[in-house]
Amino acid sequence: MNQMPEVIRTIPLEFYLYFSTALFAIGVIGVLTRRNAIVIFMCVELMLNAVNLLMVALSAYRSDPNGQIFVFFIMAVAAAEVTVGLAIIVMIYRNIRSTDVQLLNYLKW
């Protein structure tokens, strides 16, 4: 196994774990408590970035680039998800003039 770079060793792995956990928890709380669809999508992106941060940190500590390559694909899928999600939000806003997710019950049959 390759040696870990000196820059990576300056910050312990536990700090990355704590920071990633805090970001993920903020994202979950935001998804569960907010009613605005745009804020909910931002919180989902925050959760994805928390997972990406932890995956990059773990792959750097193991000197294995597979985690960083996997993060690249996660970011590509997240970009596609944001594109489709924002298009859906724009169409909902055009129909009901609000981005409040509680009002989406009016779109049911």
Tab-separated table of C-alpha atoms in Angstrom:
chain	number	residue	atom	x	y	z
A	1	MET	CA	0.000	0.000	0.000
A	2	ASN	CA	1.257	3.483	-0.875
A	3	GLN	CA	2.237	5.961	1.771
A	4	MET	CA	-0.324	8.552	2.754
A	5	PRO	CA	0.643	12.153	1.809
A	6	GLU	CA	1.741	14.419	4.638
A	7	VAL	CA	-1.084	16.883	4.041
A	8	ILE	CA	-3.683	14.181	4.646
A	9	ARG	CA	-2.099	13.180	7.942
A	10	THR	CA	-2.392	16.690	9.414
A	11	ILE	CA	-6.173	16.317	9.956
A	12	PRO	CA	-7.288	13.141	11.741
A	13	LEU	CA	-9.864	10.932	10.041
A	14	GLU	CA	-12.259	11.388	12.961
A	15	PHE	CA	-12.609	15.101	12.138
A	16	TYR	CA	-13.768	14.241	8.635
A	17	LEU	CA	-16.213	11.761	10.128
A	18	TYR	CA	-17.626	14.313	12.595
A	19	PHE	CA	-17.905	17.044	9.970
A	20	SER	CA	-19.558	14.724	7.477
A	21	THR	CA	-21.988	13.488	10.129
A	22	ALA	CA	-22.897	17.058	11.063
A	23	LEU	CA	-23.492	18.004	7.421
A	24	PHE	CA	-25.615	14.918	6.858
A	25	ALA	CA	-27.654	15.586	10.016
A	26	ILE	CA	-28.275	19.195	8.954
A	27	GLY	CA	-29.464	17.915	5.581
A	28	VAL	CA	-31.821	15.364	7.138
A	29	ILE	CA	-33.269	17.934	9.530
A	30	GLY	CA	-33.756	20.329	6.622
A	31	VAL	CA	-35.570	17.726	4.531
A	32	LEU	CA	-37.840	16.770	7.421
A	33	THR	CA	-38.701	20.271	8.627
A	34	ARG	CA	-38.810	22.532	5.572
A	35	ARG	CA	-41.788	22.979	3.290
A	36	ASN	CA	-40.154	24.826	0.398
A	37	ALA	CA	-39.216	22.432	-2.402
A	38	ILE	CA	-36.066	24.345	-3.365
A	39	VAL	CA	-34.752	24.241	0.204
A	40	ILE	CA	-35.517	20.513	0.336
A	41	PHE	CA	-33.469	19.955	-2.817
A	42	MET	CA	-30.604	21.964	-1.321
A	43	CYS	CA	-30.714	19.796	1.798
A	44	VAL	CA	-30.625	16.628	-0.326
A	45	GLU	CA	-27.559	18.012	-2.093
A	46	LEU	CA	-26.009	18.760	1.300
A	47	MET	CA	-26.502	15.126	2.295
A	48	LEU	CA	-24.910	13.938	-0.960
A	49	ASN	CA	-21.929	16.228	-0.404
A	50	ALA	CA	-21.509	14.932	3.146
A	51	VAL	CA	-21.284	11.393	1.806
A	52	ASN	CA	-18.884	12.525	-0.927
A	53	LEU	CA	-16.629	14.254	1.604
A	54	LEU	CA	-16.426	11.161	3.762
A	55	MET	CA	-15.806	8.917	0.777
A	56	VAL	CA	-12.954	11.116	-0.482
A	57	ALA	CA	-11.417	11.296	3.001
A	58	LEU	CA	-11.547	7.526	3.443
A	59	SER	CA	-10.099	6.880	0.001
A	60	ALA	CA	-7.302	9.380	0.651
A	61	TYR	CA	-6.465	7.738	3.982
A	62	ARG	CA	-6.362	4.330	2.323
A	63	SER	CA	-4.427	5.699	-0.701
A	64	ASP	CA	-7.043	4.133	-2.954
A	65	PRO	CA	-8.470	6.246	-5.809
A	66	ASN	CA	-11.604	4.097	-6.222
A	67	GLY	CA	-13.586	6.171	-3.737
A	68	GLN	CA	-12.683	9.393	-5.516
A	69	ILE	CA	-13.731	7.935	-8.863
A	70	PHE	CA	-17.026	6.828	-7.338
A	71	VAL	CA	-17.558	10.387	-6.027
A	72	PHE	CA	-17.169	11.670	-9.579
A	73	PHE	CA	-20.057	9.474	-10.694
A	74	ILE	CA	-22.164	10.484	-7.688
A	75	MET	CA	-21.653	14.137	-8.626
A	76	ALA	CA	-22.721	13.446	-12.207
A	77	VAL	CA	-25.907	11.719	-11.046
A	78	ALA	CA	-26.568	14.554	-8.566
A	79	ALA	CA	-26.260	17.121	-11.358
A	80	ALA	CA	-28.806	15.202	-13.428
A	81	GLU	CA	-31.082	14.948	-10.382
A	82	VAL	CA	-30.912	18.698	-9.817
A	83	THR	CA	-31.718	19.374	-13.457
A	84	VAL	CA	-34.803	17.166	-13.418
A	85	GLY	CA	-35.845	18.327	-9.948
A	86	LEU	CA	-35.634	22.008	-10.818
A	87	ALA	CA	-37.609	21.412	-14.005
A	88	ILE	CA	-40.324	19.724	-11.943
A	89	ILE	CA	-40.310	22.596	-9.435
A	90	VAL	CA	-40.678	25.151	-12.241
A	91	MET	CA	-43.663	23.262	-13.662
A	92	ILE	CA	-45.256	23.004	-10.203
A	93	TYR	CA	-44.719	26.719	-9.670
A	94	ARG	CA	-46.376	27.475	-13.000
A	95	ASN	CA	-49.419	25.394	-12.008
A	96	ILE	CA	-50.027	26.419	-8.395
A	97	ARG	CA	-47.869	29.582	-8.017
A	98	SER	CA	-46.038	28.210	-4.979
A	99	THR	CA	-43.143	25.908	-4.134
A	100	ASP	CA	-44.759	24.738	-0.899
A	101	VAL	CA	-44.750	20.934	-0.870
A	102	GLN	CA	-47.906	20.833	1.280
A	103	LEU	CA	-49.867	22.286	-1.637
A	104	LEU	CA	-48.921	19.374	-3.889
A	105	ASN	CA	-51.991	17.470	-2.657
A	106	TYR	CA	-54.027	19.611	-5.068
A	107	LEU	CA	-52.253	17.927	-7.984
A	108	LYS	CA	-53.713	14.518	-7.091
A	109	TRP	CA	-56.628	13.059	-9.027
